[in-house]
Structure formats: structure tokens, C-alpha cells
């Protein structure tokens, strides 16, 4: 989908890649390869609705790269999903897995649907049919889906079950983000937020701002926004503003992250949270705070609103929330931006742990997961910050340079077949 200010996310991803490539000495043919998805599948499929009608939906699965390992990436259910959005997300997944150095390539999938319009049974039928339609691309060895916008552990459970029914035996490693009861990993649900919070702490430290009492605004209160908010609150930060599709809430004394999560599950959104005043999504971006965490959709911080951002630090929970034009504006204003491919990698890191556990049928404790997650995030942060300082570039450019270099070098090592 085009972002809210009309920018095509795939164009955005290509611009970012070109900027990183411009600073690296890459073989031109390999760069041409990295600009394009390896393979893409569009499926049109029927779903039986509860009233007996048949509705046809369109879905996609794109593999951007499989050079460093099987492809990995979430599945999104959203009315504005289209091929270019999925292509962009698949490319970002390649860079994300490379920057945190886990042995995966990048993929993404999605269905153009508003799941809120479906009953639970319709959602289950849509999920099972979609995963069957894309099953020529999905497997534990080849391509492993995960949750993304509007998909959750229950949907991952249906995906695991559908794949397993076709195989004739239980195959937990085909999908991650499953419920713990059926082979999901401890710590996965909160992993993306844990990683985002880790990056917030690193960025605050760099800027000399104490964590205790640091003020935070968050856009999006789904999996990523709410888990980030709860971790930050535990670390001593004050979450003063949150917004989502239903509106926004503001309390300078700090919102209670857990209460807000309970409220959102009961009411479908943050609007009307008792004790807080209401603000718009655009006002949230203009809040005077230490950290802004966009955790909704791509293109939210763009040429039209970046000048109004008053946060000292932005940590990108969402994928692609900042357009290249906004990036330039923020850099000129001195705002420190921790890029998506680093900041929100906690989810795919623990997904990797979940996959490894599923392949072995051997499960780790939550403490072990969280410790390994911090280790992996910590190493990646040190490498990205180190590259940014050495080359005098932004964290986004440094992260992309590290990632693109790794994928490029792996391509050269493997050679061009035949
Ligand atoms: P989710 O469906 O759980 O939550 C999405 C949130 O965004 C909801 O609160 C929704 O109300 C809000 N939102 C949607 N449209 C909006 C709009 N126009 N304005 C304001 N708010 C809006 O999704 P999620 O899994 O939390 O994903 C959020 C972002 O994080 C996406 O960019 C996703 O790709 C990225 N991400 C997710 C994971 C993960 O593990 N789930 C991992 C890495 C990155």
C-alpha cells in the first residue's frame, strides 16, 4: 500500500538500499540481484462465509532472499496490503536477519482483508485456505512465517495445524509465534517489545538521558506497542502518550501500560482510557518527550509531520515508519533514529530460537531465551553504533551497510549457479 503521505514502501526500501550500496564496494550484478525479490506468489482464493456466500480474497508471499538461510517473515492481514508493500517488507526482513546475524533470508506475506469484518470461523477458514494456497513456498526448511499486523498466536496455531494435516504429522517448526502450549517459545509474545526497549535504553544512555523518568510516546498499541510499553515502564520510563487506530490518550504523569493493555483487549483500542485526556495521532508525534516509538504502520513519520517531531530519540518498533524525506529532516534536527531493522529485530530473534527448539523438540526456559535475546541484540547494537561512528553515518545507514555487506558477501561465497 502507499504510505499515508503517498510513498510506495518498495520505492522507500529501494532508495535505502541504493544509499547503502553507494557507500559499499559491491559487485554491480549482485546489487541488481538484491534490488529484486527472488520469487513472488499472488493467490486469489475463495472463502466460505457464515451466511453461505463465497468471497474471493487476494494474498501474497514474497521471498526477497534465501542466500543466508531459509526465508523468514510475518503474515499481515490488512485491507491495504498489496504486492509492493509485501516486497518492501520482505527486503527489510533480509536486512533485519543479516544485521542481527541470524541464519535467515527475508520473506513476507499478507492478505488484503479487514479481519475485524470476519467472524472467528471465517478468519480460521481464510487462514487455512491462504496457507494451503502458498504452501508451495512454505516449509520448516524453506520459509517460516510468523505474526505481523492483525495476526496473532491463534492464527499461527491454525497455520501449524493446516500444514501438519497436509503432512500427516505435527510440524511445529513451520511457523513461529505459536502459543507455548503447541511448541511456541517462552518469551516470544513480548520479544519484539523487549528488543525495542533494549534499544531505547541504549539510545538514552548514548544521549546521556537517565532511563528513570524518561518520557515516551508510542504510536500503535498492538503486539509491539503494548509489549514495548510494558518493558519501558518496568525499566522506569514514563509512557505519557499512546495512539492507535481509534485515537490517542495522554497523561503527563504516565499511563499504566498493563491497565491500558487490559483496556485495549476489552474495548478494541486506546480511545476513552479512563483518567487520560484525548489526543490525535498527529498530536502524539508532536509531544515533547525523550523517546517516540512508532509501532503501527509504515510511512507514519513523513515529509509533512517530521518537522513537528519534538522527541530527542525515535526507536522504530514498526517496519518502515519513517520515509527517507523524514529521515533527512530528523537528521538535520539532530534526532537520533534507531532504525527498524535493528530496533524491532527482537521478534525475529526469538522466532529463530522458537524454530530451533521446534526442529529439535527441545525447549528452553524463559530466562535462557531472554538472556540469548539480549546477547544477540547487544552485539548487533554495538556493531551498528560502531559502524555509524567509524563511517560518520546515521544508524539506519550503518545498519543497512552492515546487512547489505553480509548478504552481498554470502552471495559471492556461494557463487552464481551454475
Ligand atoms: P498489531 O496488529 O498487533 O498492532 C498494530 C497497531 O497499530 C494497533 O494498535 C493498531 O490500532 C495501530 N494502527 C493501525 N493503523 C493505524 C493508523 N493508521 N494510525 C495509528 N495506529 C494504527 O501489529 P504489530 O504486530 O504490533 O505490528 C506493528 C508494527 O510492528 C508493524 O509495522 C509490524 O510490521 C512491526 N513488527 C511486528 C513484529 C511482531 O513480532 N509482531 C515484529 C517486528 C516488527
Short mmCIF file of C-alpha atoms and ligand atoms in Angstrom, two decimals:
data_model
loop_
_atom_site.label_atom_id
_atom_site.label_comp_id
_atom_site.label_asym_id
_atom_site.label_seq_id
_atom_site.Cartn_x
_atom_site.Cartn_y
_atom_site.Cartn_z
CA UNK A 1 0.00 0.00 0.00
CA UNK A 2 1.12 3.58 -0.43
CA UNK A 3 2.03 5.11 2.95
CA UNK A 4 -0.16 7.84 4.44
CA UNK A 5 1.75 10.52 2.54
CA UNK A 6 1.57 8.57 -0.71
CA UNK A 7 5.04 6.99 -0.71
CA UNK A 8 5.30 3.46 -2.03
CA UNK A 9 7.13 1.34 0.60
CA UNK A 10 9.01 -0.65 -2.04
CA UNK A 11 10.33 2.63 -3.51
CA UNK A 12 11.35 3.54 0.04
CA UNK A 13 13.18 0.24 0.51
CA UNK A 14 14.96 0.64 -2.84
CA UNK A 15 16.05 4.20 -2.01
CA UNK A 16 17.51 2.97 1.28
CA UNK A 17 19.31 0.10 -0.44
CA UNK A 18 20.77 2.44 -3.07
CA UNK A 19 22.06 4.80 -0.40
CA UNK A 20 23.77 1.97 1.49
CA UNK A 21 25.12 0.42 -1.70
CA UNK A 22 26.56 3.78 -2.73
CA UNK A 23 28.91 3.59 0.26
CA UNK A 24 29.93 -0.03 -0.27
CA UNK A 25 32.11 -1.57 -2.91
CA UNK A 26 29.66 -4.14 -4.28
CA UNK A 27 29.70 -6.22 -7.43
CA UNK A 28 27.13 -4.49 -9.68
CA UNK A 29 25.45 -7.77 -10.67
CA UNK A 30 24.94 -8.72 -7.04
CA UNK A 31 23.40 -5.32 -6.31
CA UNK A 32 20.99 -5.84 -9.23
CA UNK A 33 20.01 -9.14 -7.63
CA UNK A 34 19.44 -7.54 -4.20
CA UNK A 35 17.11 -4.91 -5.72
CA UNK A 36 14.61 -7.59 -6.75
CA UNK A 37 12.63 -10.21 -4.82
CA UNK A 38 13.84 -13.76 -5.51
CA UNK A 39 10.30 -15.03 -6.04
CA UNK A 40 6.77 -13.76 -5.52
CA UNK A 41 3.43 -15.52 -5.45
CA UNK A 42 -0.04 -13.95 -5.75
CA UNK A 43 -3.02 -16.11 -4.87
CA UNK A 44 -6.74 -15.45 -5.36
CA UNK A 45 -8.78 -17.85 -3.29
CA UNK A 46 -12.36 -18.42 -2.13
CA UNK A 47 -13.60 -18.44 1.44
CA UNK A 48 -17.00 -19.70 2.51
CA UNK A 49 -18.65 -17.03 4.65
CA UNK A 50 -21.01 -17.86 7.52
CA UNK A 51 -24.06 -16.76 5.52
CA UNK A 52 -23.29 -19.26 2.72
CA UNK A 53 -21.78 -16.68 0.30
CA UNK A 54 -18.34 -17.23 -1.25
CA UNK A 55 -15.89 -14.30 -1.11
CA UNK A 56 -12.64 -14.18 -3.06
CA UNK A 57 -9.54 -12.78 -1.34
CA UNK A 58 -6.09 -11.90 -2.68
CA UNK A 59 -2.94 -12.89 -0.82
CA UNK A 60 0.79 -12.79 -1.39
CA UNK A 61 4.01 -14.46 -0.27
CA UNK A 62 7.31 -12.95 -1.36
CA UNK A 63 10.83 -14.28 -0.80
CA UNK A 64 13.34 -11.50 -1.13
CA UNK A 65 16.46 -13.56 -0.45
CA UNK A 66 17.41 -17.04 0.67
CA UNK A 67 21.17 -16.58 0.40
CA UNK A 68 21.91 -16.67 4.15
CA UNK A 69 19.32 -19.33 5.01
CA UNK A 70 15.62 -20.17 4.75
CA UNK A 71 13.41 -17.12 4.33
CA UNK A 72 11.61 -15.74 7.35
CA UNK A 73 8.90 -13.13 7.69
CA UNK A 74 5.49 -12.35 9.07
CA UNK A 75 2.00 -12.56 7.65
CA UNK A 76 -0.15 -9.43 7.65
CA UNK A 77 -3.93 -9.23 7.36
CA UNK A 78 -4.88 -5.68 6.39
CA UNK A 79 -7.23 -4.13 3.80
CA UNK A 80 -4.40 -2.08 2.25
CA UNK A 81 -1.96 -4.98 1.73
CA UNK A 82 -0.56 -5.07 -1.80
CA UNK A 83 2.38 -6.61 -3.62
CA UNK A 84 4.71 -3.61 -3.28
CA UNK A 85 4.16 -3.44 0.48
CA UNK A 86 4.96 -7.15 0.82
CA UNK A 87 8.03 -6.77 -1.41
CA UNK A 88 9.34 -3.94 0.78
CA UNK A 89 8.72 -5.88 3.99
CA UNK A 90 10.44 -8.98 2.54
CA UNK A 91 13.52 -6.92 1.66
CA UNK A 92 13.58 -5.35 5.14
CA UNK A 93 13.40 -8.86 6.63
CA UNK A 94 16.53 -9.83 4.68
CA UNK A 95 18.41 -6.85 6.13
CA UNK A 96 16.99 -7.42 9.62
CA UNK A 97 18.12 -11.05 9.80
CA UNK A 98 21.52 -10.07 8.41
CA UNK A 99 22.08 -7.16 10.79
CA UNK A 100 21.43 -9.29 13.87
CA UNK A 101 23.29 -12.12 12.17
CA UNK A 102 20.76 -14.95 12.33
CA UNK A 103 20.86 -17.53 9.51
CA UNK A 104 17.79 -16.46 7.56
CA UNK A 105 16.83 -14.69 4.37
CA UNK A 106 13.81 -12.39 4.13
CA UNK A 107 10.17 -13.05 3.27
CA UNK A 108 6.76 -11.54 3.91
CA UNK A 109 3.16 -12.49 3.28
CA UNK A 110 -0.23 -10.91 3.54
CA UNK A 111 -3.88 -10.98 2.65
CA UNK A 112 -5.91 -7.91 1.64
CA UNK A 113 -8.64 -8.24 4.25
CA UNK A 114 -10.03 -6.39 7.23
CA UNK A 115 -10.13 -9.22 9.80
CA UNK A 116 -12.45 -7.18 12.02
CA UNK A 117 -15.19 -7.77 9.42
CA UNK A 118 -14.86 -11.58 9.74
CA UNK A 119 -16.24 -13.96 12.34
CA UNK A 120 -13.72 -16.19 14.15
CA UNK A 121 -14.69 -19.18 11.96
CA UNK A 122 -14.39 -17.09 8.77
CA UNK A 123 -10.94 -15.93 9.92
CA UNK A 124 -9.92 -19.55 10.53
CA UNK A 125 -11.15 -20.66 7.08
CA UNK A 126 -9.37 -17.73 5.42
CA UNK A 127 -6.11 -18.51 7.26
CA UNK A 128 -6.21 -22.24 6.46
CA UNK A 129 -7.03 -21.66 2.79
CA UNK A 130 -4.38 -18.92 2.40
CA UNK A 131 -1.64 -21.06 3.93
CA UNK A 132 -2.65 -24.00 1.71
CA UNK A 133 -2.51 -21.71 -1.35
CA UNK A 134 1.03 -20.55 -0.51
CA UNK A 135 2.19 -24.00 0.71
CA UNK A 136 4.39 -24.42 -2.38
CA UNK A 137 6.67 -21.82 -0.75
CA UNK A 138 6.32 -22.58 2.97
CA UNK A 139 8.20 -25.27 4.94
CA UNK A 140 10.40 -25.62 8.05
CA UNK A 141 13.46 -25.86 5.82
CA UNK A 142 12.48 -23.25 3.24
CA UNK A 143 10.26 -20.44 4.51
CA UNK A 144 8.90 -19.90 8.00
CA UNK A 145 6.02 -17.42 8.57
CA UNK A 146 5.32 -15.50 11.81
CA UNK A 147 2.81 -12.95 13.15
CA UNK A 148 2.56 -9.36 11.93
CA UNK A 149 -0.18 -6.71 11.83
CA UNK A 150 -3.58 -8.24 12.73
CA UNK A 151 -2.24 -11.80 13.06
CA UNK A 152 -1.59 -13.48 16.40
CA UNK A 153 -0.67 -16.78 18.13
CA UNK A 154 -4.11 -18.32 17.38
CA UNK A 155 -3.64 -17.67 13.67
CA UNK A 156 -0.13 -19.18 13.87
CA UNK A 157 -1.69 -22.25 15.57
CA UNK A 158 -4.10 -22.69 12.61
CA UNK A 159 -1.17 -22.36 10.21
CA UNK A 160 0.82 -25.03 12.07
CA UNK A 161 -2.21 -27.31 12.20
CA UNK A 162 -3.08 -26.88 8.50
CA UNK A 163 0.48 -27.61 7.39
CA UNK A 164 0.68 -30.60 9.76
CA UNK A 165 -2.65 -32.02 8.49
CA UNK A 166 -1.32 -32.00 4.93
CA UNK A 167 1.96 -33.62 6.01
CA UNK A 168 0.33 -36.21 8.24
CA UNK A 169 2.49 -35.38 11.25
CA UNK A 170 2.97 -32.43 13.60
CA UNK A 171 5.44 -29.89 12.26
CA UNK A 172 5.98 -27.13 14.84
CA UNK A 173 8.98 -25.57 13.06
CA UNK A 174 6.90 -24.45 10.05
CA UNK A 175 5.73 -21.28 11.79
CA UNK A 176 6.79 -19.17 14.78
CA UNK A 177 4.81 -17.04 17.20
CA UNK A 178 2.66 -20.06 18.13
CA UNK A 179 1.08 -20.48 21.56
CA UNK A 180 3.53 -22.03 24.04
CA UNK A 181 1.17 -25.00 24.54
CA UNK A 182 1.82 -26.25 20.99
CA UNK A 183 5.53 -25.59 20.58
CA UNK A 184 5.73 -21.81 20.80
CA UNK A 185 8.66 -20.28 22.61
CA UNK A 186 8.64 -18.76 26.05
CA UNK A 187 9.20 -15.03 25.69
CA UNK A 188 8.11 -14.76 22.01
CA UNK A 189 4.97 -12.71 22.65
CA UNK A 190 6.93 -9.97 24.41
CA UNK A 191 10.17 -10.36 22.39
CA UNK A 192 9.75 -7.52 19.88
CA UNK A 193 8.90 -5.08 22.68
CA UNK A 194 11.78 -6.37 24.79
CA UNK A 195 14.17 -5.68 21.90
CA UNK A 196 12.69 -2.22 21.26
CA UNK A 197 13.02 -1.39 24.97
CA UNK A 198 16.62 -2.61 24.92
CA UNK A 199 17.34 -0.17 22.05
CA UNK A 200 15.58 2.65 23.90
CA UNK A 201 17.88 2.05 26.87
CA UNK A 202 20.99 2.06 24.65
CA UNK A 203 19.90 5.26 22.89
CA UNK A 204 19.06 7.06 26.15
CA UNK A 205 22.46 6.10 27.53
CA UNK A 206 24.14 7.47 24.40
CA UNK A 207 22.25 10.75 24.76
CA UNK A 208 23.05 10.97 28.48
CA UNK A 209 19.35 10.87 29.46
CA UNK A 210 18.58 8.81 32.61
CA UNK A 211 16.20 5.89 31.99
CA UNK A 212 14.39 6.54 35.23
CA UNK A 213 11.67 9.05 34.41
CA UNK A 214 12.46 9.27 30.68
CA UNK A 215 9.27 10.21 28.84
CA UNK A 216 7.96 8.10 25.95
CA UNK A 217 5.20 8.39 23.33
CA UNK A 218 4.07 5.29 21.41
CA UNK A 219 2.01 5.04 18.22
CA UNK A 220 0.24 1.67 17.95
CA UNK A 221 -0.81 -0.46 20.92
CA UNK A 222 -0.89 -3.92 19.39
CA UNK A 223 1.72 -6.60 19.97
CA UNK A 224 4.74 -4.33 19.50
CA UNK A 225 3.43 -1.10 21.06
CA UNK A 226 1.98 -2.73 24.17
CA UNK A 227 4.94 -5.04 24.85
CA UNK A 228 7.36 -2.13 24.39
CA UNK A 229 5.30 -0.01 26.73
CA UNK A 230 5.25 -2.66 29.48
CA UNK A 231 9.01 -3.23 29.28
CA UNK A 232 9.75 0.50 29.32
CA UNK A 233 7.52 1.01 32.34
CA UNK A 234 9.35 -1.81 34.17
CA UNK A 235 12.64 -0.07 33.33
CA UNK A 236 11.40 3.15 34.97
CA UNK A 237 10.32 5.16 31.90
CA UNK A 238 7.10 7.18 31.88
CA UNK A 239 4.79 6.43 28.92
CA UNK A 240 2.95 9.75 28.56
CA UNK A 241 1.10 9.26 25.29
CA UNK A 242 -0.23 6.37 23.18
CA UNK A 243 -2.30 6.38 20.00
CA UNK A 244 -3.82 3.77 17.69
CA UNK A 245 -6.45 3.40 15.01
CA UNK A 246 -9.17 4.50 17.49
CA UNK A 247 -7.45 7.73 18.64
CA UNK A 248 -4.93 8.73 21.30
CA UNK A 249 -4.56 9.19 25.05
CA UNK A 250 -2.24 11.46 27.04
CA UNK A 251 -1.28 11.67 30.69
CA UNK A 252 1.85 13.63 31.66
CA UNK A 253 2.01 11.67 34.94
CA UNK A 254 2.33 8.40 32.96
CA UNK A 255 -0.17 5.85 31.64
CA UNK A 256 -0.32 2.42 33.30
CA UNK A 257 0.89 0.11 30.48
CA UNK A 258 -0.75 -3.06 31.84
CA UNK A 259 -4.08 -1.38 32.61
CA UNK A 260 -4.03 0.12 29.13
CA UNK A 261 -3.42 -3.32 27.58
CA UNK A 262 -6.38 -4.74 29.51
CA UNK A 263 -8.48 -1.78 28.38
CA UNK A 264 -7.48 -2.30 24.73
CA UNK A 265 -8.42 -6.01 24.83
CA UNK A 266 -11.81 -5.12 26.26
CA UNK A 267 -12.57 -2.05 24.09
CA UNK A 268 -10.63 -2.65 20.87
CA UNK A 269 -8.43 0.44 21.18
CA UNK A 270 -6.92 3.08 23.47
CA UNK A 271 -9.57 5.78 22.91
CA UNK A 272 -11.51 6.59 26.07
CA UNK A 273 -8.96 5.13 28.53
CA UNK A 274 -10.16 6.45 31.91
CA UNK A 275 -8.14 9.23 33.54
CA UNK A 276 -6.28 10.29 30.38
CA UNK A 277 -7.01 13.21 28.08
CA UNK A 278 -7.52 12.51 24.41
CA UNK A 279 -5.08 13.48 21.64
CA UNK A 280 -4.90 12.80 17.92
CA UNK A 281 -2.30 10.65 16.17
CA UNK A 282 -0.64 13.78 14.79
CA UNK A 283 -0.55 15.43 18.23
CA UNK A 284 1.18 12.32 19.57
CA UNK A 285 4.05 12.89 17.13
CA UNK A 286 4.39 16.47 18.42
CA UNK A 287 4.59 15.59 22.12
CA UNK A 288 7.59 16.99 23.95
CA UNK A 289 9.20 13.73 25.11
CA UNK A 290 12.53 11.93 25.23
CA UNK A 291 11.56 8.97 23.03
CA UNK A 292 8.98 8.41 20.30
CA UNK A 293 8.23 4.80 19.33
CA UNK A 294 6.23 4.39 16.11
CA UNK A 295 4.75 0.87 16.36
CA UNK A 296 1.88 0.89 13.85
CA UNK A 297 2.39 1.05 10.07
CA UNK A 298 4.92 2.30 7.51
CA UNK A 299 5.28 5.92 6.40
CA UNK A 300 3.75 7.45 9.55
CA UNK A 301 6.62 9.92 10.06
CA UNK A 302 6.92 11.70 6.75
CA UNK A 303 7.70 14.99 5.00
CA UNK A 304 4.51 16.57 6.29
CA UNK A 305 4.96 15.93 10.03
CA UNK A 306 8.70 15.27 10.65
CA UNK A 307 9.41 18.94 11.32
CA UNK A 308 6.93 18.90 14.19
CA UNK A 309 8.59 15.96 15.99
CA UNK A 310 9.89 17.11 19.38
CA UNK A 311 11.26 13.81 20.68
CA UNK A 312 15.05 13.57 21.14
CA UNK A 313 15.11 9.92 20.08
CA UNK A 314 12.98 7.76 17.75
CA UNK A 315 13.13 3.98 18.13
CA UNK A 316 11.30 2.28 15.27
CA UNK A 317 9.04 -0.52 16.53
CA UNK A 318 7.18 -0.65 13.21
CA UNK A 319 8.71 -1.59 9.88
CA UNK A 320 9.37 1.41 7.64
CA UNK A 321 7.63 4.04 9.81
CA UNK A 322 9.95 6.87 8.64
CA UNK A 323 10.14 7.94 4.98
CA UNK A 324 13.55 8.88 3.52
CA UNK A 325 12.43 12.54 3.35
CA UNK A 326 11.51 12.48 7.05
CA UNK A 327 14.83 10.80 7.79
CA UNK A 328 16.71 13.75 6.29
CA UNK A 329 14.60 16.25 8.24
CA UNK A 330 15.11 14.38 11.53
CA UNK A 331 18.85 14.07 10.97
CA UNK A 332 19.09 17.83 10.35
CA UNK A 333 17.18 18.41 13.61
CA UNK A 334 19.61 16.16 15.49
CA UNK A 335 17.02 13.48 16.37
CA UNK A 336 18.66 10.09 16.98
CA UNK A 337 16.77 7.42 14.97
CA UNK A 338 17.29 3.75 15.86
CA UNK A 339 16.19 2.01 12.65
CA UNK A 340 13.52 -0.68 12.34
CA UNK A 341 15.84 -3.43 11.09
CA UNK A 342 17.75 -3.19 14.37
CA UNK A 343 15.14 -1.89 16.82
CA UNK A 344 12.34 -4.38 16.16
CA UNK A 345 14.56 -7.43 15.49
CA UNK A 346 13.76 -8.95 18.92
CA UNK A 347 10.73 -10.68 17.39
CA UNK A 348 12.62 -12.47 14.66
CA UNK A 349 15.49 -13.32 17.02
CA UNK A 350 13.15 -15.18 19.38
CA UNK A 351 11.33 -16.62 16.35
CA UNK A 352 14.70 -18.07 15.36
CA UNK A 353 15.01 -19.58 18.86
CA UNK A 354 11.46 -20.95 18.54
CA UNK A 355 12.30 -22.55 15.17
CA UNK A 356 15.48 -24.14 16.57
CA UNK A 357 13.51 -25.51 19.54
CA UNK A 358 10.77 -26.81 17.22
CA UNK A 359 13.27 -28.57 14.97
CA UNK A 360 14.81 -30.32 17.98
CA UNK A 361 11.66 -30.79 20.11
CA UNK A 362 13.80 -29.48 22.95
CA UNK A 363 12.60 -26.40 24.80
CA UNK A 364 14.43 -23.64 26.69
CA UNK A 365 13.43 -21.63 29.75
CA UNK A 366 12.22 -18.04 29.50
CA UNK A 367 15.34 -16.84 31.35
CA UNK A 368 17.55 -18.57 28.77
CA UNK A 369 15.56 -17.05 25.87
CA UNK A 370 15.71 -13.54 27.30
CA UNK A 371 19.41 -13.80 28.04
CA UNK A 372 20.19 -15.00 24.48
CA UNK A 373 17.95 -12.27 23.06
CA UNK A 374 19.84 -9.56 24.98
CA UNK A 375 23.15 -11.04 23.89
CA UNK A 376 22.15 -11.01 20.21
CA UNK A 377 20.61 -7.51 20.37
CA UNK A 378 23.60 -6.22 22.33
CA UNK A 379 26.12 -7.47 19.79
CA UNK A 380 24.12 -6.03 16.87
CA UNK A 381 23.73 -2.64 18.62
CA UNK A 382 27.47 -2.45 19.31
CA UNK A 383 28.27 -3.31 15.69
CA UNK A 384 25.78 -0.81 14.24
CA UNK A 385 26.83 2.03 16.56
CA UNK A 386 30.48 1.19 15.82
CA UNK A 387 29.89 1.32 12.05
CA UNK A 388 27.96 4.62 12.38
CA UNK A 389 30.86 6.20 14.26
CA UNK A 390 33.55 4.78 12.02
CA UNK A 391 31.85 5.92 8.80
CA UNK A 392 30.20 9.07 10.18
CA UNK A 393 26.73 7.97 9.05
CA UNK A 394 23.28 7.59 10.61
CA UNK A 395 22.36 4.43 12.48
CA UNK A 396 19.98 3.50 9.63
CA UNK A 397 22.69 3.76 7.03
CA UNK A 398 25.16 1.89 9.26
CA UNK A 399 22.69 -0.95 9.88
CA UNK A 400 21.89 -1.22 6.18
CA UNK A 401 25.57 -1.14 5.24
CA UNK A 402 26.35 -3.97 7.66
CA UNK A 403 23.40 -6.03 6.44
CA UNK A 404 23.85 -5.45 2.72
CA UNK A 405 27.55 -6.24 3.01
CA UNK A 406 26.76 -9.57 4.73
CA UNK A 407 24.20 -10.61 2.11
CA UNK A 408 26.47 -9.48 -0.74
CA UNK A 409 29.45 -11.42 0.64
CA UNK A 410 27.34 -14.56 1.19
CA UNK A 411 26.20 -14.34 -2.45
CA UNK A 412 29.80 -14.12 -3.65
CA UNK A 413 30.87 -17.03 -1.42
CA UNK A 414 28.07 -19.26 -2.67
CA UNK A 415 28.82 -18.31 -6.28
CA UNK A 416 26.47 -17.80 -9.17
CA UNK A 417 24.88 -21.13 -10.10
CA UNK A 418 25.52 -22.87 -12.46
P1 LIG B 1 -0.81 -5.29 15.66
O1 LIG B 1 -1.84 -5.60 14.65
O2 LIG B 1 -0.71 -6.11 16.88
O3 LIG B 1 -0.96 -3.74 16.11
C1 LIG B 1 -0.99 -2.67 15.19
C2 LIG B 1 -1.31 -1.40 15.96
O4 LIG B 1 -1.24 -0.27 15.06
C3 LIG B 1 -2.73 -1.37 16.53
O5 LIG B 1 -2.69 -0.75 17.81
C4 LIG B 1 -3.50 -0.50 15.55
O6 LIG B 1 -4.64 0.15 16.12
C5 LIG B 1 -2.42 0.51 15.17
N1 LIG B 1 -2.71 1.16 13.91
C6 LIG B 1 -3.03 0.59 12.73
N2 LIG B 1 -3.24 1.53 11.81
C7 LIG B 1 -3.04 2.72 12.40
C8 LIG B 1 -3.11 4.07 11.97
N3 LIG B 1 -3.44 4.37 10.71
N4 LIG B 1 -2.83 5.04 12.87
C9 LIG B 1 -2.49 4.73 14.15
N5 LIG B 1 -2.42 3.49 14.61
C10 LIG B 1 -2.69 2.49 13.75
O7 LIG B 1 0.58 -5.27 14.87
P2 LIG B 1 2.05 -5.46 15.46
O8 LIG B 1 2.41 -6.88 15.34
O9 LIG B 1 2.19 -4.77 16.76
O10 LIG B 1 2.90 -4.68 14.35
C11 LIG B 1 3.10 -3.26 14.38
C12 LIG B 1 4.30 -2.91 13.54
O11 LIG B 1 5.46 -3.60 14.04
C13 LIG B 1 4.22 -3.31 12.06
O12 LIG B 1 4.95 -2.38 11.29
C14 LIG B 1 4.92 -4.66 12.03
O13 LIG B 1 5.40 -4.98 10.74
C15 LIG B 1 6.05 -4.39 13.01
N6 LIG B 1 6.67 -5.57 13.61
C16 LIG B 1 5.95 -6.54 14.26
C17 LIG B 1 6.59 -7.61 14.85
C18 LIG B 1 5.86 -8.66 15.65
O14 LIG B 1 6.54 -9.51 16.25
N7 LIG B 1 4.55 -8.67 15.72
C19 LIG B 1 7.98 -7.72 14.77
C20 LIG B 1 8.70 -6.72 14.11
C21 LIG B 1 8.03 -5.65 13.56
#
